[in-house]
PDB file of C-alpha atoms in Angstrom:
ATOM      1  CA  UNK O 226     -35.054 -20.590  55.940  1.00 86.00           C
ATOM      2  CA  UNK O 227     -34.373 -17.999  53.292  1.00 92.00           C
ATOM      3  CA  UNK O 228     -36.629 -15.293  51.816  1.00 94.00           C
ATOM      4  CA  UNK O 229     -36.243 -13.175  48.704  1.00 95.00           C
ATOM      5  CA  UNK O 230     -37.888  -9.763  48.933  1.00 96.00           C
ATOM      6  CA  UNK O 231     -38.956  -7.615  45.973  1.00 97.00           C
ATOM      7  CA  UNK O 232     -39.928  -4.206  47.341  1.00 96.00           C
ATOM      8  CA  UNK O 233     -39.016  -0.834  45.868  1.00 95.00           C
ATOM      9  CA  UNK O 234     -39.892   1.345  48.883  1.00 94.00           C
ATOM     10  CA  UNK O 235     -36.900   1.133  51.248  1.00 93.00           C
ATOM     11  CA  UNK O 236     -38.924   1.892  54.396  1.00 92.00           C
ATOM     12  CA  UNK O 237     -41.250  -1.070  53.755  1.00 93.00           C
ATOM     13  CA  UNK O 238     -38.315  -3.290  52.740  1.00 94.00           C
ATOM     14  CA  UNK O 239     -36.474  -2.383  55.959  1.00 94.00           C
ATOM     15  CA  UNK O 240     -39.560  -3.249  58.026  1.00 92.00           C
ATOM     16  CA  UNK O 241     -39.859  -6.638  56.321  1.00 93.00           C
ATOM     17  CA  UNK O 242     -36.126  -7.373  56.602  1.00 94.00           C
ATOM     18  CA  UNK O 243     -36.087  -6.454  60.309  1.00 92.00           C
ATOM     19  CA  UNK O 244     -39.074  -8.702  61.046  1.00 90.00           C
ATOM     20  CA  UNK O 245     -37.597 -11.647  59.197  1.00 91.00           C
ATOM     21  CA  UNK O 246     -34.201 -11.238  60.867  1.00 91.00           C
ATOM     22  CA  UNK O 247     -35.850 -11.081  64.316  1.00 89.00           C
ATOM     23  CA  UNK O 248     -37.588 -14.341  63.450  1.00 87.00           C
ATOM     24  CA  UNK O 249     -34.284 -15.967  62.513  1.00 89.00           C
ATOM     25  CA  UNK O 250     -34.952 -15.942  58.781  1.00 89.00           C
ATOM     26  CA  UNK O 251     -32.217 -14.940  56.333  1.00 92.00           C
ATOM     27  CA  UNK O 252     -33.332 -12.587  53.593  1.00 94.00           C
ATOM     28  CA  UNK O 253     -32.096 -10.574  50.666  1.00 95.00           C
ATOM     29  CA  UNK O 254     -33.905  -7.593  49.201  1.00 95.00           C
ATOM     30  CA  UNK O 255     -34.113  -6.531  45.565  1.00 96.00           C
ATOM     31  CA  UNK O 256     -35.589  -3.391  44.036  1.00 96.00           C
ATOM     32  CA  UNK O 257     -35.397  -4.593  40.413  1.00 95.00           C
ATOM     33  CA  UNK O 258     -37.807  -7.316  39.223  1.00 95.00           C
ATOM     34  CA  UNK O 259     -35.536  -8.266  36.316  1.00 94.00           C
ATOM     35  CA  UNK O 260     -32.740  -9.143  38.740  1.00 94.00           C
ATOM     36  CA  UNK O 261     -35.167 -11.334  40.668  1.00 95.00           C
ATOM     37  CA  UNK O 262     -36.150 -13.121  37.467  1.00 93.00           C
ATOM     38  CA  UNK O 263     -32.479 -13.584  36.581  1.00 93.00           C
ATOM     39  CA  UNK O 264     -31.424 -14.935  39.985  1.00 92.00           C
ATOM     40  CA  UNK O 265     -34.394 -16.678  41.603  1.00 94.00           C
ATOM     41  CA  UNK O 266     -33.661 -20.124  40.142  1.00 92.00           C
ATOM     42  CA  UNK O 267     -30.084 -19.993  41.435  1.00 93.00           C
ATOM     43  CA  UNK O 268     -31.069 -18.620  44.857  1.00 92.00           C
ATOM     44  CA  UNK O 269     -33.985 -21.060  45.394  1.00 94.00           C
ATOM     45  CA  UNK O 270     -35.661 -19.137  48.234  1.00 94.00           C
ATOM     46  CA  UNK O 271     -38.183 -20.690  50.594  1.00 93.00           C
ATOM     47  CA  UNK O 272     -40.344 -17.598  50.177  1.00 93.00           C
ATOM     48  CA  UNK O 273     -40.724 -14.733  47.738  1.00 94.00           C
ATOM     49  CA  UNK O 274     -42.257 -11.571  49.189  1.00 94.00           C
ATOM     50  CA  UNK O 275     -43.482  -8.950  46.697  1.00 95.00           C
ATOM     51  CA  UNK O 276     -45.148  -5.594  47.330  1.00 94.00           C
ATOM     52  CA  UNK O 277     -48.082  -5.262  44.948  1.00 92.00           C
ATOM     53  CA  UNK O 278     -48.022  -1.463  44.903  1.00 93.00           C
ATOM     54  CA  UNK O 279     -44.441  -1.471  43.588  1.00 94.00           C
ATOM     55  CA  UNK O 280     -44.714  -4.222  40.954  1.00 92.00           C
ATOM     56  CA  UNK O 281     -48.349  -4.883  39.949  1.00 89.00           C
ATOM     57  CA  UNK O 282     -47.481  -5.998  36.407  1.00 89.00           C
ATOM     58  CA  UNK O 283     -44.525  -8.205  37.342  1.00 91.00           C
ATOM     59  CA  UNK O 284     -46.275 -10.278  40.009  1.00 89.00           C
ATOM     60  CA  UNK O 285     -48.131 -12.648  37.625  1.00 87.00           C
ATOM     61  CA  UNK O 286     -45.010 -13.202  35.524  1.00 89.00           C
ATOM     62  CA  UNK O 287     -42.790 -13.974  38.498  1.00 91.00           C
ATOM     63  CA  UNK O 288     -45.489 -16.108  40.121  1.00 89.00           C
ATOM     64  CA  UNK O 289     -45.873 -18.183  36.952  1.00 88.00           C
ATOM     65  CA  UNK O 290     -42.124 -18.646  36.794  1.00 89.00           C
ATOM     66  CA  UNK O 291     -42.049 -19.866  40.399  1.00 90.00           C
ATOM     67  CA  UNK O 292     -45.072 -22.139  40.044  1.00 86.00           C
ATOM     68  CA  UNK O 293     -43.878 -23.852  36.880  1.00 87.00           C
ATOM     69  CA  UNK O 294     -40.208 -24.259  37.762  1.00 89.00           C
ATOM     70  CA  UNK O 295     -39.509 -27.645  39.310  1.00 89.00           C
ATOM     71  CA  UNK O 296     -36.640 -26.288  41.393  1.00 90.00           C
ATOM     72  CA  UNK O 297     -38.906 -23.623  42.959  1.00 91.00           C
ATOM     73  CA  UNK O 298     -41.893 -25.787  43.919  1.00 85.00           C
ATOM     74  CA  UNK O 299     -41.221 -25.276  47.656  1.00 89.00           C
ATOM     75  CA  UNK O 300     -41.157 -21.470  47.321  1.00 91.00           C
ATOM     76  CA  UNK O 301     -44.111 -19.664  48.872  1.00 90.00           C
ATOM     77  CA  UNK O 302     -45.244 -16.401  47.327  1.00 91.00           C
ATOM     78  CA  UNK O 303     -46.497 -13.642  49.618  1.00 91.00           C
ATOM     79  CA  UNK O 304     -48.040 -10.488  48.177  1.00 91.00           C
ATOM     80  CA  UNK O 305     -48.124  -7.375  50.328  1.00 92.00           C
ATOM     81  CA  UNK O 306     -51.211  -5.531  49.125  1.00 90.00           C
ATOM     82  CA  UNK O 307     -54.956  -5.230  49.255  1.00 84.00           C
ATOM     83  CA  UNK O 308     -55.878  -7.622  46.480  1.00 75.00           C
ATOM     84  CA  UNK O 309     -54.189 -10.693  45.084  1.00 66.00           C
ATOM     85  CA  UNK O 310     -54.047 -11.219  41.319  1.00 59.00           C
ATOM     86  CA  UNK O 311     -56.398 -14.068  40.421  1.00 63.00           C
ATOM     87  CA  UNK O 312     -53.841 -15.878  38.252  1.00 56.00           C
ATOM     88  CA  UNK O 313     -51.787 -17.352  41.013  1.00 61.00           C
ATOM     89  CA  UNK O 314     -51.711 -19.320  44.189  1.00 73.00           C
ATOM     90  CA  UNK O 315     -50.201 -17.226  46.969  1.00 82.00           C
ATOM     91  CA  UNK O 316     -50.538 -15.817  50.452  1.00 84.00           C
ATOM     92  CA  UNK O 317     -51.549 -12.216  50.980  1.00 86.00           C
ATOM     93  CA  UNK O 318     -51.086  -9.670  53.753  1.00 88.00           C
ATOM     94  CA  UNK O 319     -52.356  -6.115  53.665  1.00 88.00           C
ATOM     95  CA  UNK O 320     -49.929  -3.273  54.090  1.00 89.00           C
ATOM     96  CA  UNK O 321     -51.999  -1.980  57.003  1.00 89.00           C
ATOM     97  CA  UNK O 322     -51.675  -5.289  58.859  1.00 89.00           C
ATOM     98  CA  UNK O 323     -47.941  -5.380  58.127  1.00 88.00           C
ATOM     99  CA  UNK O 324     -47.498  -1.885  59.576  1.00 87.00           C
ATOM    100  CA  UNK O 325     -49.480  -2.780  62.733  1.00 88.00           C
ATOM    101  CA  UNK O 326     -47.896  -6.190  63.343  1.00 87.00           C
ATOM    102  CA  UNK O 327     -44.774  -6.823  61.275  1.00 78.00           C
ATOM    103  CA  UNK O 328     -44.211 -10.213  62.927  1.00 82.00           C
ATOM    104  CA  UNK O 329     -47.398 -11.467  61.261  1.00 83.00           C
ATOM    105  CA  UNK O 330     -45.453 -11.691  57.989  1.00 85.00           C
ATOM    106  CA  UNK O 331     -42.922 -14.219  59.325  1.00 82.00           C
ATOM    107  CA  UNK O 332     -45.739 -16.227  60.917  1.00 82.00           C
ATOM    108  CA  UNK O 333     -47.636 -16.242  57.626  1.00 78.00           C
ATOM    109  CA  UNK O 334     -44.660 -17.296  55.542  1.00 75.00           C
ATOM    110  CA  UNK O 335     -43.140 -19.951  57.769  1.00 71.00           C
ATOM    111  CA  UNK O 336     -45.975 -21.207  59.967  1.00 68.00           C
ATOM    112  CA  UNK O 337     -46.558 -24.314  57.896  1.00 52.00           C
ATOM    113  CA  UNK O 338     -49.950 -22.984  56.899  1.00 51.00           C
ATOM    114  CA  UNK O 339     -51.825 -24.874  54.236  1.00 45.00           C
ATOM    115  CA  UNK O 340     -51.392 -23.464  50.769  1.00 47.00           C
ATOM    116  CA  UNK O 341     -54.224 -21.230  49.609  1.00 50.00           C
ATOM    117  CA  UNK O 342     -56.575 -22.652  47.005  1.00 45.00           C
ATOM    118  CA  UNK O 343     -56.079 -22.254  43.287  1.00 42.00           C
ATOM    119  CA  UNK O 344     -57.716 -19.307  41.623  1.00 43.00           C
ATOM    120  CA  UNK O 345     -58.237 -19.263  37.905  1.00 44.00           C
ATOM    121  CA  UNK O 346     -57.730 -23.025  37.900  1.00 47.00           C
ATOM    122  CA  UNK O 347     -58.584 -23.467  34.213  1.00 52.00           C
ATOM    123  CA  UNK O 348     -55.819 -21.054  33.266  1.00 54.00           C
ATOM    124  CA  UNK O 349     -53.388 -22.792  35.629  1.00 55.00           C
ATOM    125  CA  UNK O 350     -54.303 -26.215  34.232  1.00 58.00           C
ATOM    126  CA  UNK O 351     -53.796 -24.991  30.674  1.00 58.00           C
ATOM    127  CA  UNK O 352     -50.394 -23.488  31.533  1.00 59.00           C
ATOM    128  CA  UNK O 353     -49.333 -26.734  33.214  1.00 58.00           C
ATOM    129  CA  UNK O 354     -50.325 -28.764  30.136  1.00 61.00           C
ATOM    130  CA  UNK O 355     -48.344 -26.380  27.902  1.00 58.00           C
ATOM    131  CA  UNK O 356     -45.255 -26.727  30.111  1.00 57.00           C
ATOM    132  CA  UNK O 357     -45.442 -30.538  29.989  1.00 58.00           C
ATOM    133  CA  UNK O 358     -45.654 -30.593  26.184  1.00 55.00           C
TER     134      UNK O 358
END
């Protein structure tokens, strides 16, 4: 298993990296969303973990890229934050829960949990039709 982490705050990134490594999950951390966009298709991670507080405007763009790229269909998106943008299908963990129980992140990402339901399904359906055309 391999995770790609997009977190600007090094203390939070270190906490996430430590938890994933203790769970036997390889991970790489980025602080620049453009580098993630440039490299994610080549890296093909099993999970993408993004901190909402650091990159609130980049999350929908990156999520759309992951969702509509055939080579990234297996990638799970996890947002660390209090609210999940309604445009995407992803898992969410609050920063408070992460601080209290860091191992909950690895369990969430790699537990085999059922994918969360679609939100904004009309927008998703329209985007999928545009991609197919």
